mmCIF file of C-alpha atoms and ligand atoms in Angstrom:
data_model
loop_
_atom_site.group_PDB
_atom_site.id
_atom_site.type_symbol
_atom_site.label_atom_id
_atom_site.label_comp_id
_atom_site.label_asym_id
_atom_site.label_seq_id
_atom_site.Cartn_x
_atom_site.Cartn_y
_atom_site.Cartn_z
ATOM 1 C CA MET X 1145 55.584 217.232 306.559
ATOM 2 C CA ILE X 1146 52.792 215.695 308.736
ATOM 3 C CA PRO X 1147 49.751 217.491 307.563
ATOM 4 C CA LEU X 1148 50.761 217.469 304.097
ATOM 5 C CA VAL X 1149 50.448 213.896 304.709
ATOM 6 C CA ARG X 1150 47.422 214.006 306.512
ATOM 7 C CA GLN X 1151 46.153 216.247 303.256
ATOM 8 C CA THR X 1152 46.493 213.483 301.503
ATOM 9 C CA TYR X 1153 44.478 210.956 303.174
ATOM 10 C CA ALA X 1154 41.701 213.185 303.069
ATOM 11 C CA ASP X 1155 41.866 214.203 299.369
ATOM 12 C CA ILE X 1156 41.598 210.357 298.864
ATOM 13 C CA ALA X 1157 38.192 210.307 301.072
ATOM 14 C CA SER X 1158 36.920 213.218 298.622
ATOM 15 C CA LEU X 1159 38.226 212.014 295.197
ATOM 16 C CA GLU X 1160 36.679 208.363 296.534
ATOM 17 C CA GLN X 1161 33.189 210.377 296.965
ATOM 18 C CA SER X 1162 33.287 212.728 293.844
ATOM 19 C CA LEU X 1163 34.418 209.838 291.385
ATOM 20 C CA GLY X 1164 32.174 207.474 293.392
ATOM 21 C CA GLU X 1165 34.792 204.583 293.144
ATOM 22 C CA SER X 1166 37.621 203.285 295.518
ATOM 23 C CA LEU X 1167 40.394 203.987 295.600
ATOM 24 C CA ASP X 1168 41.426 200.869 297.476
ATOM 25 C CA LEU X 1169 43.995 202.275 299.861
ATOM 26 C CA ARG X 1170 44.486 200.140 302.927
ATOM 27 C CA ARG X 1171 44.698 201.209 305.750
ATOM 28 C CA VAL X 1172 46.875 198.271 307.363
ATOM 29 C CA GLY X 1173 48.965 200.775 309.812
ATOM 30 C CA SER X 1174 52.289 200.724 310.374
ATOM 31 C CA LEU X 1175 55.064 200.139 312.345
ATOM 32 C CA HIS X 1176 57.629 202.037 313.877
ATOM 33 C CA LEU X 1177 60.142 199.592 315.297
ATOM 34 C CA ALA X 1178 63.882 200.703 317.087
ATOM 35 C CA ALA X 1179 65.918 198.184 318.993
ATOM 36 C CA ALA X 1180 69.075 200.815 320.170
ATOM 37 C CA VAL X 1181 68.470 203.171 322.734
ATOM 38 C CA ASN X 1182 69.003 205.599 320.321
ATOM 39 C CA TRP X 1183 66.573 204.810 317.928
ATOM 40 C CA GLU X 1184 64.192 204.272 320.727
ATOM 41 C CA ARG X 1185 65.305 208.055 321.231
ATOM 42 C CA GLU X 1186 64.363 209.223 317.525
ATOM 43 C CA LEU X 1187 60.490 207.052 317.793
ATOM 44 C CA GLN X 1188 60.021 209.153 320.870
ATOM 45 C CA GLU X 1189 59.718 212.504 318.728
ATOM 46 C CA LEU X 1190 58.378 211.222 316.163
ATOM 47 C CA ALA X 1191 55.222 210.199 318.549
ATOM 48 C CA ASP X 1192 55.446 213.355 320.271
ATOM 49 C CA LEU X 1193 55.407 215.606 316.791
ATOM 50 C CA ASN X 1194 52.178 213.024 315.337
ATOM 51 C CA THR X 1195 50.227 213.484 318.807
ATOM 52 C CA LEU X 1196 51.233 217.388 318.388
ATOM 53 C CA HIS X 1197 49.140 216.906 315.061
ATOM 54 C CA GLY X 1198 46.378 214.233 316.737
ATOM 55 C CA VAL X 1199 47.500 211.302 314.955
ATOM 56 C CA ALA X 1200 46.585 208.067 316.916
ATOM 57 C CA LEU X 1201 49.137 206.206 318.215
ATOM 58 C CA GLN X 1202 49.586 203.263 320.436
ATOM 59 C CA TRP X 1203 53.038 201.382 322.067
ATOM 60 C CA LEU X 1204 53.395 198.153 321.469
ATOM 61 C CA PRO X 1205 54.459 195.252 323.547
ATOM 62 C CA PRO X 1206 57.398 193.361 321.125
ATOM 63 C CA GLY X 1207 55.471 189.994 322.538
ATOM 64 C CA GLU X 1208 52.322 191.038 320.809
ATOM 65 C CA LEU X 1209 54.257 191.602 317.193
ATOM 66 C CA PRO X 1210 54.084 188.277 315.782
ATOM 67 C CA ALA X 1211 50.382 188.326 315.974
ATOM 68 C CA LEU X 1212 50.267 191.247 313.749
ATOM 69 C CA VAL X 1213 53.344 190.483 311.518
ATOM 70 C CA PRO X 1214 54.362 186.978 311.894
ATOM 71 C CA TRP X 1215 57.744 187.367 309.900
ATOM 72 C CA LEU X 1216 58.940 189.331 312.354
ATOM 73 C CA HIS X 1217 61.317 188.535 315.407
ATOM 74 C CA PRO X 1218 60.391 190.210 318.697
ATOM 75 C CA ASP X 1219 63.955 189.253 320.697
ATOM 76 C CA PRO X 1220 65.070 192.528 319.128
ATOM 77 C CA VAL X 1221 63.130 194.860 319.234
ATOM 78 C CA ARG X 1222 62.676 197.460 322.168
ATOM 79 C CA VAL X 1223 59.849 199.659 321.483
ATOM 80 C CA ALA X 1224 57.461 200.014 318.758
ATOM 81 C CA LEU X 1225 54.918 202.469 317.565
ATOM 82 C CA PHE X 1226 52.270 201.644 315.693
ATOM 83 C CA THR X 1227 49.918 203.980 314.227
ATOM 84 C CA PRO X 1228 46.989 202.615 313.406
ATOM 85 C CA ASP X 1229 45.848 204.756 310.536
ATOM 86 C CA ASP X 1230 48.642 204.744 308.091
ATOM 87 C CA GLY X 1231 47.874 202.838 304.773
ATOM 88 C CA TYR X 1232 49.604 202.334 301.562
ATOM 89 C CA LEU X 1233 47.562 202.646 298.109
ATOM 90 C CA ASP X 1234 48.694 201.756 294.065
ATOM 91 C CA PRO X 1235 50.058 205.635 293.676
ATOM 92 C CA TYR X 1236 49.064 204.650 289.410
ATOM 93 C CA ARG X 1237 45.198 204.890 290.541
ATOM 94 C CA LEU X 1238 45.431 208.197 292.979
ATOM 95 C CA ALA X 1239 47.274 209.777 290.132
ATOM 96 C CA GLN X 1240 44.526 208.837 287.476
ATOM 97 C CA ALA X 1241 42.310 210.051 290.370
ATOM 98 C CA TYR X 1242 44.298 213.549 290.845
ATOM 99 C CA ALA X 1243 43.667 213.527 287.114
ATOM 100 C CA HIS X 1244 40.275 212.477 287.038
ATOM 101 C CA ALA X 1245 39.150 214.884 289.494
ATOM 102 C CA ALA X 1246 41.052 217.550 287.934
ATOM 103 C CA ARG X 1247 39.871 217.082 284.483
ATOM 104 C CA GLN X 1248 36.152 217.268 286.127
ATOM 105 C CA GLN X 1249 37.373 220.780 287.361
ATOM 106 C CA GLY X 1250 37.884 222.358 284.380
ATOM 107 C CA ALA X 1251 41.806 221.518 284.097
ATOM 108 C CA ILE X 1252 42.815 220.487 280.421
ATOM 109 C CA LEU X 1253 45.979 217.950 280.442
ATOM 110 C CA LEU X 1254 47.940 217.319 277.936
ATOM 111 C CA GLN X 1255 49.262 214.198 277.313
ATOM 112 C CA ASN X 1256 52.751 213.396 275.486
ATOM 113 C CA VAL X 1257 53.098 217.048 274.888
ATOM 114 C CA ALA X 1258 56.878 218.255 276.656
ATOM 115 C CA VAL X 1259 58.648 221.255 277.730
ATOM 116 C CA ARG X 1260 61.176 222.530 275.891
ATOM 117 C CA GLU X 1261 61.960 226.237 277.333
ATOM 118 C CA LEU X 1262 61.105 227.727 280.187
ATOM 119 C CA LEU X 1263 59.916 231.705 278.453
ATOM 120 C CA LEU X 1264 60.909 234.620 280.195
ATOM 121 C CA ALA X 1265 60.684 238.275 280.193
ATOM 122 C CA HIS X 1266 62.163 240.666 282.576
ATOM 123 C CA GLY X 1267 63.438 238.601 284.676
ATOM 124 C CA ARG X 1268 59.910 236.612 285.280
ATOM 125 C CA VAL X 1269 58.528 233.705 283.473
ATOM 126 C CA ILE X 1270 55.353 234.136 281.391
ATOM 127 C CA GLY X 1271 54.867 230.575 279.830
ATOM 128 C CA VAL X 1272 56.723 227.562 278.586
ATOM 129 C CA ARG X 1273 57.553 226.401 275.111
ATOM 130 C CA THR X 1274 56.485 222.854 274.332
ATOM 131 C CA THR X 1275 56.306 220.470 271.443
ATOM 132 C CA ASP X 1276 52.578 221.792 270.597
ATOM 133 C CA GLY X 1277 54.002 225.313 270.549
ATOM 134 C CA ASP X 1278 54.338 228.116 273.081
ATOM 135 C CA TYR X 1279 51.506 228.789 276.115
ATOM 136 C CA HIS X 1280 51.703 231.547 278.540
ATOM 137 C CA ALA X 1281 50.486 232.089 282.431
ATOM 138 C CA PRO X 1282 51.146 234.092 285.443
ATOM 139 C CA GLN X 1283 52.589 231.497 287.139
ATOM 140 C CA VAL X 1284 54.066 228.258 286.343
ATOM 141 C CA VAL X 1285 54.233 225.306 288.339
ATOM 142 C CA LEU X 1286 57.579 222.917 287.314
ATOM 143 C CA ALA X 1287 56.903 219.788 288.871
ATOM 144 C CA ALA X 1288 59.060 217.609 286.580
ATOM 145 C CA GLY X 1289 60.313 215.328 289.320
ATOM 146 C CA ALA X 1290 64.495 214.494 288.485
ATOM 147 C CA TRP X 1291 63.999 216.793 285.318
ATOM 148 C CA SER X 1292 62.888 220.232 287.259
ATOM 149 C CA ALA X 1293 66.522 220.783 287.923
ATOM 150 C CA VAL X 1294 67.522 221.262 284.317
ATOM 151 C CA LEU X 1295 64.591 223.243 283.757
ATOM 152 C CA SER X 1296 64.499 225.846 286.192
ATOM 153 C CA SER X 1297 68.796 226.019 284.841
ATOM 154 C CA GLN X 1298 67.414 227.952 282.220
ATOM 155 C CA ALA X 1299 65.917 230.602 284.761
ATOM 156 C CA GLY X 1300 69.287 230.780 286.455
ATOM 157 C CA PHE X 1301 67.965 229.127 289.784
ATOM 158 C CA GLY X 1302 69.457 225.544 290.466
ATOM 159 C CA ILE X 1303 67.185 223.581 292.631
ATOM 160 C CA PRO X 1304 69.024 222.247 295.564
ATOM 161 C CA SER X 1305 67.957 218.558 295.284
ATOM 162 C CA ALA X 1306 69.446 215.557 293.550
ATOM 163 C CA PRO X 1307 67.948 212.452 291.714
ATOM 164 C CA VAL X 1308 69.023 209.532 294.178
ATOM 165 C CA ARG X 1309 68.381 205.837 293.301
ATOM 166 C CA SER X 1310 65.761 204.387 295.397
ATOM 167 C CA GLN X 1311 64.908 200.812 295.241
ATOM 168 C CA TYR X 1312 62.904 197.808 296.280
ATOM 169 C CA TRP X 1313 62.483 194.232 295.877
ATOM 170 C CA ILE X 1314 59.297 191.963 296.011
ATOM 171 C CA ALA X 1315 59.519 188.634 297.142
ATOM 172 C CA ALA X 1316 57.426 185.123 296.701
ATOM 173 C CA PRO X 1317 54.414 184.679 298.710
ATOM 174 C CA HIS X 1318 56.214 182.593 302.052
ATOM 175 C CA PRO X 1319 53.871 181.531 305.001
ATOM 176 C CA LEU X 1320 54.831 183.976 307.492
ATOM 177 C CA VAL X 1321 54.115 186.674 304.951
ATOM 178 C CA PRO X 1322 49.925 187.148 305.566
ATOM 179 C CA ARG X 1323 48.542 188.985 302.542
ATOM 180 C CA ARG X 1324 47.343 191.969 305.082
ATOM 181 C CA HIS X 1325 49.709 193.227 307.754
ATOM 182 C CA PRO X 1326 50.746 196.419 309.021
ATOM 183 C CA PHE X 1327 53.567 198.064 306.671
ATOM 184 C CA THR X 1328 57.266 198.137 309.144
ATOM 185 C CA ILE X 1329 59.758 200.852 309.124
ATOM 186 C CA ILE X 1330 63.124 199.325 310.289
ATOM 187 C CA PRO X 1331 65.757 203.202 310.437
ATOM 188 C CA GLU X 1332 68.338 200.356 312.049
ATOM 189 C CA ALA X 1333 68.083 197.956 309.108
ATOM 190 C CA ARG X 1334 67.848 201.006 306.936
ATOM 191 C CA ALA X 1335 64.704 198.892 306.024
ATOM 192 C CA TYR X 1336 60.643 199.715 305.456
ATOM 193 C CA THR X 1337 58.650 196.177 303.950
ATOM 194 C CA ARG X 1338 54.869 195.919 303.292
ATOM 195 C CA PRO X 1339 52.614 193.565 301.726
ATOM 196 C CA GLU X 1340 52.683 192.928 298.098
ATOM 197 C CA VAL X 1341 50.955 190.788 295.912
ATOM 198 C CA GLY X 1342 50.747 188.129 298.471
ATOM 199 C CA GLY X 1343 54.255 188.320 299.247
ATOM 200 C CA LEU X 1344 56.649 191.212 300.857
ATOM 201 C CA LEU X 1345 57.617 194.070 299.547
ATOM 202 C CA PHE X 1346 60.664 195.395 301.232
ATOM 203 C CA GLY X 1347 62.898 198.756 300.484
ATOM 204 C CA LEU X 1348 66.578 198.767 301.840
ATOM 205 C CA ARG X 1349 68.666 202.358 301.750
ATOM 206 C CA GLU X 1350 72.394 202.147 300.773
ATOM 207 C CA ALA X 1351 74.688 203.168 303.537
ATOM 208 C CA GLN X 1352 76.361 205.675 300.955
ATOM 209 C CA SER X 1353 73.699 206.654 298.679
ATOM 210 C CA VAL X 1354 73.832 206.915 294.380
ATOM 211 C CA SER X 1355 72.696 209.676 292.792
ATOM 212 C CA VAL X 1356 72.952 211.181 289.117
ATOM 213 C CA ASP X 1357 73.534 214.120 287.138
ATOM 214 C CA PRO X 1358 70.498 215.599 286.797
ATOM 215 C CA ARG X 1359 71.414 216.470 282.690
ATOM 216 C CA THR X 1360 71.625 213.015 282.545
ATOM 217 C CA VAL X 1361 68.322 211.694 283.126
ATOM 218 C CA PRO X 1362 66.731 209.956 279.711
ATOM 219 C CA ASP X 1363 63.229 210.819 279.107
ATOM 220 C CA ASP X 1364 62.187 207.318 279.713
ATOM 221 C CA LEU X 1365 63.146 206.276 283.247
ATOM 222 C CA ALA X 1366 63.954 202.276 281.188
ATOM 223 C CA ASN X 1367 67.476 204.052 280.203
ATOM 224 C CA LEU X 1368 68.392 205.228 283.223
ATOM 225 C CA SER X 1369 71.571 203.755 284.818
ATOM 226 C CA PHE X 1370 72.685 203.833 288.299
ATOM 227 C CA GLY X 1371 75.513 201.881 287.514
ATOM 228 C CA ASP X 1372 76.523 197.914 287.095
ATOM 229 C CA ASP X 1373 75.552 196.747 290.363
ATOM 230 C CA LEU X 1374 71.833 196.197 289.724
ATOM 231 C CA GLY X 1375 71.141 196.938 293.567
ATOM 232 C CA TRP X 1376 73.059 193.434 294.559
ATOM 233 C CA GLU X 1377 75.380 195.073 296.548
ATOM 234 C CA SER X 1378 72.754 196.916 298.271
ATOM 235 C CA LEU X 1379 70.909 193.620 298.699
ATOM 236 C CA SER X 1380 73.924 191.728 300.313
ATOM 237 C CA GLU X 1381 75.062 195.018 302.420
ATOM 238 C CA GLY X 1382 71.400 195.670 303.501
ATOM 239 C CA THR X 1383 70.278 191.563 304.029
ATOM 240 C CA ALA X 1384 72.824 191.370 306.390
ATOM 241 C CA LEU X 1385 70.875 194.136 309.050
ATOM 242 C CA LEU X 1386 67.399 192.956 307.513
ATOM 243 C CA GLU X 1387 67.974 189.883 309.091
ATOM 244 C CA ARG X 1388 68.134 190.481 312.337
ATOM 245 C CA PHE X 1389 64.011 191.052 312.039
ATOM 246 C CA LEU X 1390 63.105 189.134 309.359
ATOM 247 C CA PRO X 1391 65.192 185.254 310.121
ATOM 248 C CA ALA X 1392 63.225 184.286 307.326
ATOM 249 C CA LEU X 1393 64.693 186.767 304.772
ATOM 250 C CA PRO X 1394 67.285 183.722 302.818
ATOM 251 C CA GLU X 1395 64.045 181.607 302.379
ATOM 252 C CA LEU X 1396 62.404 184.220 300.362
ATOM 253 C CA ALA X 1397 62.552 184.322 296.202
ATOM 254 C CA ILE X 1398 62.922 187.500 294.719
ATOM 255 C CA GLN X 1399 61.153 187.930 292.335
ATOM 256 C CA SER X 1400 61.120 191.869 291.396
ATOM 257 C CA TYR X 1401 63.418 194.415 291.533
ATOM 258 C CA ILE X 1402 62.423 197.921 291.111
ATOM 259 C CA THR X 1403 64.502 201.211 291.084
ATOM 260 C CA GLY X 1404 64.184 204.793 290.557
ATOM 261 C CA PRO X 1405 64.886 208.151 291.328
ATOM 262 C CA SER X 1406 63.931 209.824 294.053
ATOM 263 C CA THR X 1407 64.667 214.010 294.461
ATOM 264 C CA TYR X 1408 66.473 214.305 297.512
ATOM 265 C CA THR X 1409 67.846 217.748 299.203
ATOM 266 C CA PRO X 1410 70.068 217.642 301.742
ATOM 267 C CA ASP X 1411 67.530 218.244 304.847
ATOM 268 C CA GLY X 1412 65.207 215.533 303.652
ATOM 269 C CA LEU X 1413 62.463 218.203 303.126
ATOM 270 C CA PHE X 1414 60.406 219.481 299.704
ATOM 271 C CA VAL X 1415 61.438 222.582 297.880
ATOM 272 C CA LEU X 1416 57.941 224.033 297.404
ATOM 273 C CA GLY X 1417 57.266 227.601 297.269
ATOM 274 C CA ALA X 1418 58.590 230.684 295.468
ATOM 275 C CA THR X 1419 62.000 230.524 293.177
ATOM 276 C CA PRO X 1420 64.186 233.059 294.561
ATOM 277 C CA GLY X 1421 65.186 236.271 291.848
ATOM 278 C CA VAL X 1422 62.470 234.569 289.353
ATOM 279 C CA GLU X 1423 58.565 235.900 289.421
ATOM 280 C CA GLY X 1424 55.930 233.526 288.629
ATOM 281 C CA LEU X 1425 57.882 230.389 288.978
ATOM 282 C CA LEU X 1426 56.627 228.206 291.862
ATOM 283 C CA LEU X 1427 58.215 224.763 292.574
ATOM 284 C CA ALA X 1428 56.846 221.990 293.302
ATOM 285 C CA THR X 1429 60.031 219.308 293.856
ATOM 286 C CA GLY X 1430 62.418 217.570 295.654
ATOM 287 C CA CYS X 1431 60.469 214.675 297.443
ATOM 288 C CA CYS X 1432 62.606 213.357 299.669
ATOM 289 C CA GLY X 1433 60.739 209.942 298.653
ATOM 290 C CA ALA X 1434 57.737 211.087 300.200
ATOM 291 C CA GLY X 1435 56.266 212.672 297.219
ATOM 292 C CA ILE X 1436 52.831 210.392 296.776
ATOM 293 C CA ALA X 1437 52.375 210.125 300.881
ATOM 294 C CA ALA X 1438 52.590 214.168 300.771
ATOM 295 C CA SER X 1439 50.683 214.773 297.389
ATOM 296 C CA GLY X 1440 47.266 215.741 298.741
ATOM 297 C CA GLY X 1441 49.506 218.668 301.106
ATOM 298 C CA ILE X 1442 51.738 219.508 297.929
ATOM 299 C CA GLY X 1443 48.861 219.818 295.265
ATOM 300 C CA ARG X 1444 46.658 221.836 298.257
ATOM 301 C CA ALA X 1445 49.516 224.187 298.657
ATOM 302 C CA VAL X 1446 51.197 224.889 295.496
ATOM 303 C CA ALA X 1447 47.494 225.292 294.478
ATOM 304 C CA ALA X 1448 46.624 227.981 297.295
ATOM 305 C CA LEU X 1449 50.368 229.854 295.963
ATOM 306 C CA ALA X 1450 48.840 230.101 292.053
ATOM 307 C CA ALA X 1451 46.100 231.556 292.925
ATOM 308 C CA ASP X 1452 47.779 234.402 295.584
ATOM 309 C CA GLN X 1453 45.965 232.641 298.173
ATOM 310 C CA THR X 1454 47.306 232.033 301.591
ATOM 311 C CA PRO X 1455 48.455 228.489 302.019
ATOM 312 C CA PRO X 1456 46.851 226.231 304.777
ATOM 313 C CA PHE X 1457 50.228 224.953 305.863
ATOM 314 C CA ASP X 1458 53.335 225.935 307.256
ATOM 315 C CA LEU X 1459 55.458 226.090 304.150
ATOM 316 C CA SER X 1460 58.498 227.744 305.110
ATOM 317 C CA PRO X 1461 60.548 224.777 306.144
ATOM 318 C CA PHE X 1462 60.226 223.911 302.529
ATOM 319 C CA GLN X 1463 61.789 227.086 301.118
ATOM 320 C CA PRO X 1464 63.426 226.907 297.581
ATOM 321 C CA GLY X 1465 65.695 229.023 298.298
ATOM 322 C CA ARG X 1466 66.891 227.850 302.314
ATOM 323 C CA PHE X 1467 70.678 226.042 301.060
ATOM 324 C CA GLY X 1468 71.384 229.347 299.364
ATOM 325 C CA ALA X 1469 73.088 229.656 295.455
ATOM 326 C CA VAL X 1470 73.758 225.821 294.508
ATOM 327 C CA ASP X 1471 75.173 224.181 291.711
ATOM 328 C CA PRO X 1472 72.629 221.182 291.156
ATOM 329 C CA PHE X 1473 75.101 219.742 288.436
ATOM 330 C CA ASP X 1474 77.869 219.713 290.984
ATOM 331 C CA PRO X 1475 78.890 216.198 292.494
ATOM 332 C CA MET X 1476 79.592 217.088 296.307
ATOM 333 C CA PHE X 1477 76.017 218.947 296.142
ATOM 334 C CA ARG X 1478 74.437 215.725 295.394
ATOM 335 C CA ARG X 1479 76.947 214.010 297.961
ATOM 336 C CA ARG X 1480 74.664 215.845 300.324
ATOM 337 C CA CYS X 1481 71.540 214.371 298.732
ATOM 338 C CA GLU X 1482 72.858 211.238 298.811
ATOM 339 C CA GLN X 1483 73.560 211.562 302.415
ATOM 340 C CA ALA X 1484 70.491 212.519 303.616
ATOM 341 C CA ARG X 1485 68.714 209.536 301.877
ATOM 342 C CA SER X 1486 71.344 207.197 303.644
ATOM 343 C CA GLY X 1487 70.182 208.826 306.692
ATOM 344 C CA LYS X 1488 66.531 208.985 306.176
ATOM 345 C CA VAL X 1489 64.416 207.419 309.156
ATOM 346 C CA SER X 1490 61.081 207.403 307.971
ATOM 347 C CA GLY X 1491 59.715 204.736 305.445
HETATM 348 C C1 FAD S 1501 61.299 202.772 294.081
HETATM 349 C C2 FAD S 1501 60.631 204.125 294.392
HETATM 350 C C3 FAD S 1501 59.463 203.796 295.590
HETATM 351 C C4 FAD S 1501 59.031 205.069 296.312
HETATM 352 N N1 FAD S 1501 58.350 204.721 297.302
HETATM 353 C C5 FAD S 1501 57.799 206.157 297.744
HETATM 354 C C6 FAD S 1501 56.686 205.917 299.193
HETATM 355 O O1 FAD S 1501 56.041 204.353 299.291
HETATM 356 N N2 FAD S 1501 56.032 206.072 299.156
HETATM 357 C C7 FAD S 1501 55.982 207.802 298.437
HETATM 358 O O2 FAD S 1501 55.175 208.569 299.135
HETATM 359 N N3 FAD S 1501 56.571 208.021 297.616
HETATM 360 C C8 FAD S 1501 58.246 206.502 297.529
HETATM 361 N N4 FAD S 1501 58.770 207.464 296.190
HETATM 362 C C9 FAD S 1501 58.928 208.588 295.565
HETATM 363 C C10 FAD S 1501 57.888 209.278 294.524
HETATM 364 O O3 FAD S 1501 57.868 208.359 293.426
HETATM 365 C C11 FAD S 1501 58.138 210.717 294.265
HETATM 366 O O4 FAD S 1501 58.464 210.966 295.533
HETATM 367 C C12 FAD S 1501 56.846 211.210 293.653
HETATM 368 O O5 FAD S 1501 56.787 210.287 292.412
HETATM 369 C C13 FAD S 1501 57.906 212.224 292.923
HETATM 370 O O6 FAD S 1501 56.536 213.078 292.304
HETATM 371 P P1 FAD S 1501 57.086 214.120 291.409
HETATM 372 O O7 FAD S 1501 55.480 214.975 290.811
HETATM 373 O O8 FAD S 1501 57.575 215.196 292.150
HETATM 374 O O9 FAD S 1501 57.498 213.788 290.123
HETATM 375 P P2 FAD S 1501 57.537 211.926 289.334
HETATM 376 O O10 FAD S 1501 56.873 211.586 290.002
HETATM 377 O O11 FAD S 1501 58.835 212.034 288.601
HETATM 378 O O12 FAD S 1501 56.706 213.480 288.118
HETATM 379 C C14 FAD S 1501 57.248 214.388 286.984
HETATM 380 C C15 FAD S 1501 56.476 214.292 285.543
HETATM 381 O O13 FAD S 1501 56.694 215.218 285.253
HETATM 382 C C16 FAD S 1501 57.078 214.916 283.999
HETATM 383 N N5 FAD S 1501 58.106 215.629 283.367
HETATM 384 C C17 FAD S 1501 59.421 216.112 283.444
HETATM 385 N N6 FAD S 1501 59.638 216.904 282.067
HETATM 386 C C18 FAD S 1501 59.038 216.907 282.224
HETATM 387 C C19 FAD S 1501 58.921 217.616 280.995
HETATM 388 N N7 FAD S 1501 60.222 219.025 280.232
HETATM 389 N N8 FAD S 1501 57.100 218.282 280.169
HETATM 390 C C20 FAD S 1501 56.298 217.745 280.643
HETATM 391 N N9 FAD S 1501 56.955 216.557 281.593
HETATM 392 C C21 FAD S 1501 58.059 216.466 282.146
HETATM 393 C C22 FAD S 1501 57.715 213.446 283.901
HETATM 394 O O14 FAD S 1501 57.088 212.555 283.025
HETATM 395 C C23 FAD S 1501 56.414 212.769 284.997
HETATM 396 O O15 FAD S 1501 55.383 212.189 284.869
HETATM 397 C C24 FAD S 1501 59.424 205.915 295.319
HETATM 398 C C25 FAD S 1501 60.063 206.028 294.651
HETATM 399 C C26 FAD S 1501 61.005 204.827 293.464
HETATM 400 C C27 FAD S 1501 61.897 206.002 292.967
#
């Protein structure tokens, strides 16, 4: 996944150049923190992998952390891995930039047009039926996020992913939260944080994540419900863990709660490539909460496949058929996807 994410950074730079505008990428760096020995081992593995791919890294002594992240209590931190070139940006601006650049290259984007059906002939996909009529194509790329499984089931393929709840909270500005500081990833607290609109954004993963049946995802996500708890249970469950690293947490005034579906697979890896047994259908989904970070790599890989070229990345870990036949509508299968989110160690 590292090369796919690095492609996104490269694409941001070339989009800024070709469109002549800044995408306001904030290269604040990222800090992975570990308090227990087993998490230290995980970080060492992460560091080795990143080094293999030429990513600049630094181990920071815990005593230096408050200078970088004033709200962070260094005492529980055993090791801290700093990746200075990491950053974040507004995903809407990135999506708009991809769209503008695609138009400049001759792509035609149809908005407010829904695909209702995959058109099939002799076991292969030959196009799509939309609210704007039929479109035929030698290759169809299915990248419909949480809605993908319903469409692919028309072609008889069960996408091995489920829409699992992702969520974060944004707290009001606080004297210990500077406008600019590294984002942090704290697997032991199942948490990540970053600065946002002058306050602190923090995401918490539940010990038991929740998902929905893909058939129940509405067209408008504002109408999607993950149940009655509206995140309060995960907030109270997660704050106890996060408070160890962020003692000022009880003082933070929560201003916003953001939630939505992220498509997770049982192994936390994407669903990217040709659909087994269905010619003409390429899949680019199951993004496991990293679809923005890896968007450049995913796009480049699927574009190469659609043009019958060799993708510039090893896509074997992402093969759509790697779990065998699955039923994405089966609650037992969804449990496996929920567990992948709960056990995730990255941000
Ligand atoms: C709260 C939250 C926080 C997140 N934080 C991060 C993060 O920090 N970093 C990160 O990398 N990722 C993050 N993610 C995950 C990221 O948003 C997803 O991985 C990414 O959006 C997946 O992209 P996608 O294109 O596969 O799906 P989507 O973004 O869901 O896009 C699918 C599109 O397909 C369209 N569509 C669906 N059905 C049809 C149809 N029948 N016809 C036409 N169009 C259709 C939809 O309208 C939608 O526009 C987060 C997600 C959530 C919910």
